[in-house]
XYZ file of C-alpha atoms in Angstrom:
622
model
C 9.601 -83.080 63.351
C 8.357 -81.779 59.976
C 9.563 -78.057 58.894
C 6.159 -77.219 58.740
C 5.238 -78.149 62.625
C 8.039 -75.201 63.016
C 6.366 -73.008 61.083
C 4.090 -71.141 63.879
C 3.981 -67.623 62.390
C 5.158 -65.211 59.621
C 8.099 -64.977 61.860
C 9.704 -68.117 61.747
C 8.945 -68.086 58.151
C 11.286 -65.124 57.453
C 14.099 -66.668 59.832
C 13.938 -70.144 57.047
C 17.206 -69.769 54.915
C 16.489 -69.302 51.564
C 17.250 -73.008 50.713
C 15.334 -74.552 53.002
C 11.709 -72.913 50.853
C 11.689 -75.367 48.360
C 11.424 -78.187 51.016
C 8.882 -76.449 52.619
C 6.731 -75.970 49.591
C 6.619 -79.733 48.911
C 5.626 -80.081 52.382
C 2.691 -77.883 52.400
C 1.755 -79.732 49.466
C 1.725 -83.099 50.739
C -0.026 -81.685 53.613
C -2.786 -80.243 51.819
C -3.396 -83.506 49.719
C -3.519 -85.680 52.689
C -5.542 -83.047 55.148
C -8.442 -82.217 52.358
C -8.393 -86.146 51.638
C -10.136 -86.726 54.537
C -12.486 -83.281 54.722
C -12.805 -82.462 51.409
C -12.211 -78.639 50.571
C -10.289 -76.253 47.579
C -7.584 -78.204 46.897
C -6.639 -77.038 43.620
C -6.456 -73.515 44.227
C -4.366 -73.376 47.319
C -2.069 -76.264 45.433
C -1.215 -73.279 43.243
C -0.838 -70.630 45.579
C 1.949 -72.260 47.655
C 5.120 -70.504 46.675
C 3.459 -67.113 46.162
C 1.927 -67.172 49.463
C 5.428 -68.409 51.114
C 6.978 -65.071 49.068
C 4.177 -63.207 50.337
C 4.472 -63.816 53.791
C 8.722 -63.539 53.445
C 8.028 -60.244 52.321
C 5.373 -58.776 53.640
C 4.469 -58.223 57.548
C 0.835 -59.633 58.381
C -0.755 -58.893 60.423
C 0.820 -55.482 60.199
C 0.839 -55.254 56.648
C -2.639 -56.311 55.752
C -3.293 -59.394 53.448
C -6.690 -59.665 51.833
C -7.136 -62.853 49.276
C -9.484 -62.594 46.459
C -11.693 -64.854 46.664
C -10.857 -66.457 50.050
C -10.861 -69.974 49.152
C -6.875 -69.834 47.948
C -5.928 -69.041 52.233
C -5.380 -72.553 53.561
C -1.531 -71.987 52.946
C -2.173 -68.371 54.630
C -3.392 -70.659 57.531
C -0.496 -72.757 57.893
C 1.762 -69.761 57.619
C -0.139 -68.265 60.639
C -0.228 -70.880 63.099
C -3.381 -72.892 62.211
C -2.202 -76.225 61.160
C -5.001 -78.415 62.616
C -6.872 -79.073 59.344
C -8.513 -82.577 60.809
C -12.293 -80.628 60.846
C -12.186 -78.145 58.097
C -15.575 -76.320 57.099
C -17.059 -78.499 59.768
C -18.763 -77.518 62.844
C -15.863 -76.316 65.235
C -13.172 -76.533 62.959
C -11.409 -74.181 60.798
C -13.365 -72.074 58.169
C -13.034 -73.068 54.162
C -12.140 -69.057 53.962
C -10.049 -66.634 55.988
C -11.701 -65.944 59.336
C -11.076 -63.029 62.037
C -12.328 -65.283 64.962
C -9.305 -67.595 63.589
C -6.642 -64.729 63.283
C -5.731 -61.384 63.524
C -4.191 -62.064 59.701
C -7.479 -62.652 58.092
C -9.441 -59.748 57.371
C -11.867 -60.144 54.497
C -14.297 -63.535 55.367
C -16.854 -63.286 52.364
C -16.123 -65.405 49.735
C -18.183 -63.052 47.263
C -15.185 -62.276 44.531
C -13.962 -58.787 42.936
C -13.909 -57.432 46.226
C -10.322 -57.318 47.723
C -9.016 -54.361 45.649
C -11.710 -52.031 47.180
C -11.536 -53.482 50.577
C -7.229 -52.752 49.523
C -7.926 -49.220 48.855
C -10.084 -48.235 51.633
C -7.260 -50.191 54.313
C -4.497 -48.486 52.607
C -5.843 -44.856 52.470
C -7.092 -45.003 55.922
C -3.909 -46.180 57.032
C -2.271 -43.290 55.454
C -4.582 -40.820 56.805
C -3.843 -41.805 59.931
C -0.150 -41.221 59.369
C 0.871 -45.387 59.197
C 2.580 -44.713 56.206
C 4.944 -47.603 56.897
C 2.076 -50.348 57.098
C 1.550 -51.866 53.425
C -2.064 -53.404 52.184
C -1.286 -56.454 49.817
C -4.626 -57.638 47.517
C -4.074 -60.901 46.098
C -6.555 -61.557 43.311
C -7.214 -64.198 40.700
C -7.135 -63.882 36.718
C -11.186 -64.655 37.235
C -11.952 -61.998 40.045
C -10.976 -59.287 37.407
C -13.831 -60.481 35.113
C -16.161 -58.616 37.946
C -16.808 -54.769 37.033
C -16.432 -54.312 40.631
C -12.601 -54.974 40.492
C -12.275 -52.992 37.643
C -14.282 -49.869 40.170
C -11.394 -50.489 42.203
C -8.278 -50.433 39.612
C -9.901 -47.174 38.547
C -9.675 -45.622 42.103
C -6.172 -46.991 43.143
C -4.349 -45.997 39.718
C -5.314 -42.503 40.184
C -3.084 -42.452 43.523
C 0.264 -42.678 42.582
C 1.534 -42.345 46.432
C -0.794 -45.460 47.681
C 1.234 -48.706 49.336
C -0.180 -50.844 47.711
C 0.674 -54.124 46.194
C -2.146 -55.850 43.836
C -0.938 -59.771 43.121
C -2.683 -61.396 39.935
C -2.900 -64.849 40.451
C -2.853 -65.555 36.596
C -3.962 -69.721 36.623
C -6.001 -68.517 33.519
C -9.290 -70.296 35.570
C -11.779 -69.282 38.054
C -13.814 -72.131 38.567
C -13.355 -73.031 35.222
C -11.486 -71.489 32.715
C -10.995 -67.856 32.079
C -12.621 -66.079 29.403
C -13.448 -62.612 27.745
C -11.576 -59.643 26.586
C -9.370 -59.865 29.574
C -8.360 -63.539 29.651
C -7.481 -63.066 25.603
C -5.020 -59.531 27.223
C -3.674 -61.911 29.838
C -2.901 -64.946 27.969
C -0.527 -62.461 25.647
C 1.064 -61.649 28.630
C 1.602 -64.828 30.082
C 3.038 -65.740 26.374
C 4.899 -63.115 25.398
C 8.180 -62.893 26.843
C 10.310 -61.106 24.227
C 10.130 -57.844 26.136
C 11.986 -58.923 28.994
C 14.389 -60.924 26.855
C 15.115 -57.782 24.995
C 15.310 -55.404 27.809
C 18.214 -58.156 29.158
C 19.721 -58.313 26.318
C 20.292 -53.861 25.886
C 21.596 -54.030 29.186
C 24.189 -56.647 28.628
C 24.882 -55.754 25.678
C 25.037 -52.113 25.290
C 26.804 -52.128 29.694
C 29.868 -53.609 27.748
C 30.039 -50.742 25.023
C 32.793 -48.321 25.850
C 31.755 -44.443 26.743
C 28.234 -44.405 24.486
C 26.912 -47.647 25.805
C 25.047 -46.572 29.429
C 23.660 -43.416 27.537
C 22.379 -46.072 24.973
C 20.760 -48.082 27.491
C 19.217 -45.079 29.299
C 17.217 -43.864 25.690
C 16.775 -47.959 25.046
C 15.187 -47.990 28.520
C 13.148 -44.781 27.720
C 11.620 -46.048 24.941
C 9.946 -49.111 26.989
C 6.463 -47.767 26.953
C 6.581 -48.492 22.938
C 8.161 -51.434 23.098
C 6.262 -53.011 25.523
C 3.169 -51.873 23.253
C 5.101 -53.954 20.325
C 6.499 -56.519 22.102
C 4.304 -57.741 25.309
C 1.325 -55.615 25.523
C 0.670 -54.871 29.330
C -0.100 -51.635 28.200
C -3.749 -51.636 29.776
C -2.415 -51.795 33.119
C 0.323 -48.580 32.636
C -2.353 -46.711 31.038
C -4.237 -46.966 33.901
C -1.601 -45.246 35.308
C -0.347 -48.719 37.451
C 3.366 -49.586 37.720
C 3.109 -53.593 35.735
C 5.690 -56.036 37.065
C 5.849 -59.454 35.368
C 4.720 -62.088 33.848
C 6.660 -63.804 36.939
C 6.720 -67.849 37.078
C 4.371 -68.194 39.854
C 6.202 -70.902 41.288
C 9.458 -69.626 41.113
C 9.478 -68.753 44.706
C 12.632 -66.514 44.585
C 11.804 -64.379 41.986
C 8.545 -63.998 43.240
C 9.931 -62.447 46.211
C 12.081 -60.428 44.381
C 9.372 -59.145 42.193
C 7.107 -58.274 45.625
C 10.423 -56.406 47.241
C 10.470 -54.329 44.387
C 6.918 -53.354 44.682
C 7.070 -52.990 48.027
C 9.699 -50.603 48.071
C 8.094 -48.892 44.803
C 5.883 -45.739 47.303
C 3.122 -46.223 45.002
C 0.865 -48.871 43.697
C 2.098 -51.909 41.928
C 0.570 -54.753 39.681
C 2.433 -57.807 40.172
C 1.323 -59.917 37.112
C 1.990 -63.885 38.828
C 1.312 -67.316 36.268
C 0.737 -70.192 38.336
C -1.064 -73.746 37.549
C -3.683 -74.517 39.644
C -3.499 -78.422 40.975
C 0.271 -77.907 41.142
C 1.882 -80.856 42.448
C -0.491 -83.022 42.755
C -1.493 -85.212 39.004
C -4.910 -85.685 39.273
C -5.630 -82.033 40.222
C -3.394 -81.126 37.031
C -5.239 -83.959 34.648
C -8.844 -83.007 35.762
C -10.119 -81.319 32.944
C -13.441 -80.272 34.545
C -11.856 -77.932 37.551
C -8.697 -78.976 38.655
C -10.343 -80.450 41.833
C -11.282 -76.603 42.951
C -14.025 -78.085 45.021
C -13.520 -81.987 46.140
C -15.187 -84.013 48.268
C -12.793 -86.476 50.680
C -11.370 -88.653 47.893
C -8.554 -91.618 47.979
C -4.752 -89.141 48.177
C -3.067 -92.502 45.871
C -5.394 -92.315 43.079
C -7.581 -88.690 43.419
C -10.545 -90.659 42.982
C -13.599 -90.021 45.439
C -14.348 -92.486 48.056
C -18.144 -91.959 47.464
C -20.204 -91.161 44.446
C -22.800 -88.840 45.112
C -26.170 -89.181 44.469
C -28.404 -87.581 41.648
C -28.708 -83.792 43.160
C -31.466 -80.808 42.601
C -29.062 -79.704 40.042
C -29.095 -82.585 37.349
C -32.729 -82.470 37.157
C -32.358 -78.672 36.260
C -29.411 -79.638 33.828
C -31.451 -82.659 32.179
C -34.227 -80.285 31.651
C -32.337 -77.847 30.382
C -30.533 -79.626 27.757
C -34.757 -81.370 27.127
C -35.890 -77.485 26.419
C -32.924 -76.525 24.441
C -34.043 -78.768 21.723
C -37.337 -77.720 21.653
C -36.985 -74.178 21.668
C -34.442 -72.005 19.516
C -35.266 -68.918 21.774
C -33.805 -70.298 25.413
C -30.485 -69.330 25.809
C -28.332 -69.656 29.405
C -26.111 -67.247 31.003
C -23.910 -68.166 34.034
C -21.044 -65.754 35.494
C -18.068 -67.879 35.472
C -19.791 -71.706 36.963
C -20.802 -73.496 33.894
C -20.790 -76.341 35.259
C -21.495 -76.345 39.784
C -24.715 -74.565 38.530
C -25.858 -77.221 36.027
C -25.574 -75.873 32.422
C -22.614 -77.911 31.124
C -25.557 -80.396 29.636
C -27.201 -77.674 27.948
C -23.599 -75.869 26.668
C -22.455 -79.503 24.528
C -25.723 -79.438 23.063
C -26.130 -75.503 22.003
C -22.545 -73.785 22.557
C -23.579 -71.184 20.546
C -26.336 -70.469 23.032
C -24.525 -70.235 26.635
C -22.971 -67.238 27.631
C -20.332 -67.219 30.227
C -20.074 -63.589 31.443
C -17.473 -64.287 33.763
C -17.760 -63.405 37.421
C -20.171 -60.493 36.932
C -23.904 -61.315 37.756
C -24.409 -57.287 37.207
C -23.892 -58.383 33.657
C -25.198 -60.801 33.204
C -29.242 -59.962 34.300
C -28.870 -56.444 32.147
C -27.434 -58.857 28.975
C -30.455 -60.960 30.054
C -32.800 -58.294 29.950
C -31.078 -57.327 26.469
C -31.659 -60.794 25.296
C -35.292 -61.065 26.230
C -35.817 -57.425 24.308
C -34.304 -59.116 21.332
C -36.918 -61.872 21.120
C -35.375 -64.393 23.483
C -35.895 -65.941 26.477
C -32.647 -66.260 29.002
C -32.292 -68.993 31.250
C -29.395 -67.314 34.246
C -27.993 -69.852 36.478
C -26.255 -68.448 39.852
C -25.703 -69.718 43.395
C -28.632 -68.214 45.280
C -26.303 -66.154 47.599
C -24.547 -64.263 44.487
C -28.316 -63.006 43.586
C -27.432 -60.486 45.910
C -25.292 -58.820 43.757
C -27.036 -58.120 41.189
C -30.437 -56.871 43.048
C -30.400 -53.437 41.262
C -30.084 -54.838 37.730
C -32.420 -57.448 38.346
C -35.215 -54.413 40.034
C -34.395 -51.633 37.500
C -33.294 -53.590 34.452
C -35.270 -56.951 34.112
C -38.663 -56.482 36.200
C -39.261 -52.093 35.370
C -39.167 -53.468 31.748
C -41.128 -56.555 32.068
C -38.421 -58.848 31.050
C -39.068 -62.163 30.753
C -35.570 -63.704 32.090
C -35.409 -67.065 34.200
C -33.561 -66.893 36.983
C -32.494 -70.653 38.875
C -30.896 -70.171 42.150
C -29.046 -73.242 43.342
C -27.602 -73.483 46.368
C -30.434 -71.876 47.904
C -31.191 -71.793 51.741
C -28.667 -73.417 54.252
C -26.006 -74.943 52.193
C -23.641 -75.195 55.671
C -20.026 -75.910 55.229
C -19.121 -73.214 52.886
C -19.950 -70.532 55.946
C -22.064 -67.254 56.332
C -21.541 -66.016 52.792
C -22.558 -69.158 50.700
C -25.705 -69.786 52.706
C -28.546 -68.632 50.011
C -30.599 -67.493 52.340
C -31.541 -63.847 51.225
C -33.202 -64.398 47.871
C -36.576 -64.977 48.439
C -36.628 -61.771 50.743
C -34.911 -59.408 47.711
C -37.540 -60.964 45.208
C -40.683 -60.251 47.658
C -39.792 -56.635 47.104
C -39.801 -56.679 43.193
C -42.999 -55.881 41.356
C -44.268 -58.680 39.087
C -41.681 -60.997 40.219
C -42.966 -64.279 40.497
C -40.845 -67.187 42.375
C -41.139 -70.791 42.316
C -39.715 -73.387 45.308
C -39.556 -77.000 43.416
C -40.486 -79.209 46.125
C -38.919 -82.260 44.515
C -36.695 -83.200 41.512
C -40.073 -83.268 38.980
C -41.105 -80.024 40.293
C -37.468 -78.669 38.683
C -38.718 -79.746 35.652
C -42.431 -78.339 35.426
C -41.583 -74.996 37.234
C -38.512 -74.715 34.976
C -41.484 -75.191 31.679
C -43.659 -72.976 33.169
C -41.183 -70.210 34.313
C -39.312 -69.976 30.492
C -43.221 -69.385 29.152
C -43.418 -66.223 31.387
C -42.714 -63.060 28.758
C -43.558 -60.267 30.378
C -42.250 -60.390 34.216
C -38.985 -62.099 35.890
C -39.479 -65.406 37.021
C -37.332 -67.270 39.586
C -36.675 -70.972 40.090
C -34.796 -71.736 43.802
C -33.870 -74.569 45.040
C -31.173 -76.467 47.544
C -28.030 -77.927 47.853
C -27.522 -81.795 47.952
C -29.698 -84.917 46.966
C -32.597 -84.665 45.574
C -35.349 -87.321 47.723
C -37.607 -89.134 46.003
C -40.748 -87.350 44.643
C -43.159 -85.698 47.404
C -46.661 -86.432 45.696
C -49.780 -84.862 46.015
C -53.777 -86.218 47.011
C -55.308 -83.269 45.030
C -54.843 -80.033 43.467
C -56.522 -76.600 44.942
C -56.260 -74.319 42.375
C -52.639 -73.277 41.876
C -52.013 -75.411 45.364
C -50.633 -78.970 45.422
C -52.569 -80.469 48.780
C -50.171 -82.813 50.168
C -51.663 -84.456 53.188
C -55.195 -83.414 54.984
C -57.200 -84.805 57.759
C -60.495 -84.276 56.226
C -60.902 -82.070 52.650
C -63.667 -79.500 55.367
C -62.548 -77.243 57.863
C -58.338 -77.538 59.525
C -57.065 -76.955 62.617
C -53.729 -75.771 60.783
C -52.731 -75.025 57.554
C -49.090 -75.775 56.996
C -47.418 -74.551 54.074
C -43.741 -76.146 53.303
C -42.023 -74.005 50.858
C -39.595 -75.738 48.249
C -37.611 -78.745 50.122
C -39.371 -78.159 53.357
C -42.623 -79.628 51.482
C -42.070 -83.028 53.193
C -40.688 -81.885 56.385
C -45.021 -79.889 56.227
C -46.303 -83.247 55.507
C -44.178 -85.080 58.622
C -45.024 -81.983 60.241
C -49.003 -82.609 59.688
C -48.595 -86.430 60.646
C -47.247 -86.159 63.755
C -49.740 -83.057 65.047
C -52.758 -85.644 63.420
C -51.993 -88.112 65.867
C -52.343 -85.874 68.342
C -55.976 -85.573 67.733
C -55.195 -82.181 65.418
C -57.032 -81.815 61.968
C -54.451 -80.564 59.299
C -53.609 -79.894 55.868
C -50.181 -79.433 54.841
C -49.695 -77.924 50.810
C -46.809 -76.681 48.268
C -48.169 -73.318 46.872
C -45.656 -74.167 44.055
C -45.675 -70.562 43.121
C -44.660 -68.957 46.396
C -44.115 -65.209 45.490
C -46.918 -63.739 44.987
C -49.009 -65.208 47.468
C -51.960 -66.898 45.372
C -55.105 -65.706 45.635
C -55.645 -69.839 46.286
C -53.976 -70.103 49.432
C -55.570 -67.233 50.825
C -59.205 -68.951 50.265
C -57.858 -72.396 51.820
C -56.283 -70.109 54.788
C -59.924 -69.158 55.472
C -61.311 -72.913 56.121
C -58.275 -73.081 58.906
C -58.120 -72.252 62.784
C -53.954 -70.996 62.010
C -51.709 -71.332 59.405
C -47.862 -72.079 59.484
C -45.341 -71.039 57.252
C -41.935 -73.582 57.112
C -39.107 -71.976 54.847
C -35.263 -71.499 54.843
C -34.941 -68.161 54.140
C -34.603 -65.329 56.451
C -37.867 -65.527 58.326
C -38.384 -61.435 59.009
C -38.624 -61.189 55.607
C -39.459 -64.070 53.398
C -42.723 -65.859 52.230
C -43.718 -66.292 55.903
C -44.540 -62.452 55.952
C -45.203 -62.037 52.726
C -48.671 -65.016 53.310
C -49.142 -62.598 56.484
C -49.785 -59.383 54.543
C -52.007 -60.870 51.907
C -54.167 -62.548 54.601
C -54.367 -59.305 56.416
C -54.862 -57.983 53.418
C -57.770 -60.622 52.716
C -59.309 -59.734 56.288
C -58.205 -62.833 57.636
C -57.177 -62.427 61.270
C -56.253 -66.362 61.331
C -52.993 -66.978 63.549
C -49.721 -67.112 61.457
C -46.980 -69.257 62.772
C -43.956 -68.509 61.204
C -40.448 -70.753 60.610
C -37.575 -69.733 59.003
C -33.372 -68.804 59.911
C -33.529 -65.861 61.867
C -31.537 -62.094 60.685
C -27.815 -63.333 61.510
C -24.839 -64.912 60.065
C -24.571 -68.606 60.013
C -21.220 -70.074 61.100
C -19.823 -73.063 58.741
C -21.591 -76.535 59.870
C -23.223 -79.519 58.114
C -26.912 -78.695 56.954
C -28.171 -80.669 59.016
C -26.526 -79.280 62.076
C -27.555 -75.784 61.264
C -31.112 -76.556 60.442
C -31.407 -78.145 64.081
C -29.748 -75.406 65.649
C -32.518 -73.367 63.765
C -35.079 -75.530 64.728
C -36.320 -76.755 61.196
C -36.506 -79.941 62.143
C -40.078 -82.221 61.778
C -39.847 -82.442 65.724
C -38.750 -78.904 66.439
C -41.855 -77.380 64.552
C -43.994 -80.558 65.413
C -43.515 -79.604 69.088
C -43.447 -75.902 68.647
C -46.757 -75.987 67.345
C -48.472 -78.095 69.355
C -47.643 -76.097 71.932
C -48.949 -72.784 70.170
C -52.277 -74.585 69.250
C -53.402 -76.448 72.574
């Protein structure tokens, strides 16, 4: 039996002799390689959090003392240390989440994998505790080097410093990445840190030194030791944290197990809150997560454990077309810039970056930011290009109401990842942007139906100067193009009985497009006359699709966004509006969380499937 099989809880952790660690370290490493092999998963991260989340867990008292992990995709060692070591169907339908869970495990607590959160969610845990008089129960945040690029964090610090009795521990997980590499103000103050060592070294030194001097020597090392403040401002400038008013312990060698747990006793035992300042290397252990440049595999498909090469190369995906086009409009125009909060590359702008470097702007992980800098930008004469995950749109709703569109900014927004992405759970699934930019006056939003769509939206978006325009699209391959028999104003018709009068109208927004089209075929052979079209522009509702609505006996709305609020309802109101009374069928993900699945899986649980809304209607119009 492996050590790790013993390993069934914090417990048995804390009952390991201390020399026994290092052999379970490598274990958990060769674990993780061979399990996330097979499912694919973070790899790189959690291949750096390995001794700091064995010191964390020899320390600390979960699910007692409460753990929350910043962003969650660093927990699968948290996992193993809890019990769950059956990694065979991770972020698959069944199996275990990619993040921490609380249907798993009473010792995850914080499932969104949104970053620059865990310090608040820290602060409100550990003053509630106290209030309630559980003074011995300690609340442990354990946040990366990237997370503290997000204002929110920095919210946080501001609240916690200012309450010098709070148990609480904050761990920097200093691998000088997020996704990729670190940068801003606070990277630069953290790479002096993690370089500067003389402090300590000098510290040592006093106290060896001046401990061996006869009578004088202690008194010596007492003003020596008073003096630190100044000398840490000379020598090793952590400064910013103690001026916050937060006890700073480290750098510590993040995978120097045993002084990582000494560094956490102290803090625990501190009565107040403590920064523990913690370098590690993401990848560690493992070569090809060390040697890959590009991310040290932070996100990897299943891949061959010998060699770290994958066992399938993917397809051309939505993104390159967006990246290709990009990098096309870059050369033509000195005015587009591109802003992306810490994911050059997953969102598509590394293309566009080697070509104009001077022109990309990586904000770090702070969409806020980034849309008011955007706004800024297009003031100044420009026109900015921001590239986010759909789902992290969220965050910066306010700035992207009362900044870009209440000053008629014309900013690009392109939203990848958008609708059902699956596997990455409830958080990742982009399905809330089209509903936030209904509500925004002037707004206008564009659902590419196909890879050439990218393209031409993406043109006609960037020559947009006085309103916000956003590009969304999915996750995955891109299919081959979904043409059209004719135009109708605005409209691309995409299938139609006869060019009179319809039975149905079915509109496919974005990537459901050809799903309208199979949609149309199937009800045609059932003796049904139908049109099926891409409004291209699906927010506002054209003025064109309300006149075509009026030649049909219903209309149907297909889109994967939440369907209470999104373009469904949005073509309802404007042909109300009209004083249409047609029928409007509408299909979209209903107003709850997804669980982690395969896209596929969740869109037939949702019934977006050709058949599902084939039959569905049918039913509705006989």
């Amino acid at each position: 039996m492996g050590l790790l099989e013993t390993i069934k809880s914090p417990a048995d952790l804390k009952a390991l002799p201390a020399p026994r660690v290092t052999e379970l370290a490598e274990e958990i490493r060769s674990f993780l390689v061979e399990s996330v092999s097979k499912t694919g998963g973070h790899l790189g991260p959690n291949l750096g959090v390995v001794e700091l989340t064995l010191a964390l867990h020899r320390v600390f008292d979960s699910p007692r003392d409460t753990i929350v992990f910043d962003t969650g995709h660093q927990s699968y060692v948290h996992k193993l240390l809890t019990g769950r070591h059956d990694f065979s169907q991770l972020k698959k339908q069944g199996g275990l989440s990619g993040y921490p869970s609380r249907a798993e495990s009473e010792h995850d607590v914080v499932e969104n994998s949104h970053a620059s959160t865990a310090l608040s969610w820290a602060d409100g845990i550990a003053k509630a505790r106290r209030l309630k008089g559980e003074r011995g129960r300690h609340t442990v945040a354990v946040i990366g080097d990237g997370a503290l690029t997000g204002g929110m964090a920095w919210e946080a610090i501001n609240n916690i410093a200012a309450d010098k009795d709070l148990p609480l521990t904050i761990i920097v997980n200093d691998n000088e990445r997020s996704y990729a590499p670190t940068i801003g103000g606070l990277a630069a103050h953290l790479a002096t840190l993690r370089t500067t060592r003389g402090y300590e070294r000098f510290l040592d030194w006093g106290k060896n030194t001046l401990h061996r001097t006869p009578v004088v020597g202690g008194a010596m090392y007492e003003t020596l030791h008073g003096m630190k403040k100044g000398i840490k401002d000379i020598v090793a400038p952590q400064g910013m944290f103690e001026d916050l008013g937060l006890k700073y312990l480290g750098p510590i060698d993040g995978h120097d197990e045993p002084a990582v747990e000494a560094a956490l006793r102290r803090a625990r035992a501190f009565g107040g809150p403590v920064l523990v300042h913690v370098i590690t290397q993401k990848g560690k252990g493992y070569d090809p997560a060390v040697n890959d440049d590009a991310d040290q595999f932070h996100g990897v498909g299943k891949f061959n454990p010998e060699t770290g090469l994958p066992f399938e190369v993917s397809g051309r995906i939505w993104t390159d077309e967006f990246n290709d086009e990009m990098v096309a409009l870059g050369a033509e125009r000195k005015d587009v810039v591109a802003l992306t909060a810490a994911m050059l590359i997953p969102v598509g702008l590394d293309g566009f970056a080697a070509a104009h470097p001077d022109r990309v702007f990586d904000v770090g992980i702070a969409e806020q930011h980034a849309t008011t800098m955007a706004s800024g930008l297009a003031f100044a004469g420009l026109h900015p290009v921001v590239a986010v995950y759909a789902t992290f749109l969220n965050r910066a709703f306010d700035q992207l109401l009362m900044d870009a569109a209440l000053h008629h900014a014309g900013v690009t927004f392109v939203l990848d990842r958008a609708g059902v992405t699956g596997s990455d759970g409830a958080s990742h699934n982009g399905m809330w942007d089209m509903s936030i930019a209904s509500i925004v006056p002037g707004l206008r939003l564009a659902a590419p139906r196909d890879g050439q769509q990218v393209r031409m939206q993406l043109r006609e978006a960037v020559q947009v100067t006085d309103a916000p325009t956003v590009i969304r699209f999915p996750k995955g391959d891109v299919g081959d193009p979904v043409p059209a028999v004719r135009t109708a104003g605005s409209l691309d018709v995409l299938h139609e009985t006869s060019a009179d009068a319809c039975d149905l109208l079915v509109v496919g927004v974005g990537a459901f497009a050809s799903l309208s089209v199979e949609v149309a075929e199937k009800l045609e052979a059932q003796g049904l006359r139908v049109t099926a079209v891409d409004p291209r522009w699906v927010l506002p509702v054209s003025d064109d699709l309300v006149e075509l609505a009026r030649t049909a006996g219903a209309v149907a709305v297909v889109e994967d966004n939440l369907v209470t609020s999104g373009v469904g309802v949005a073509v309802t109101v404007a042909l109300r509006d009209a004083g249409l009374d047609v029928p409007v069928h509408l299909y979209g993900i209903p107003k709850s969380f997804l669980h982690h699945a395969s896209r596929g899986q969740l869109l037939d649980e949702l019934g977006l499937t050709v058949d599902a809304v084939a039959t569905s209607l049918a039913t509705r119009l006989h």
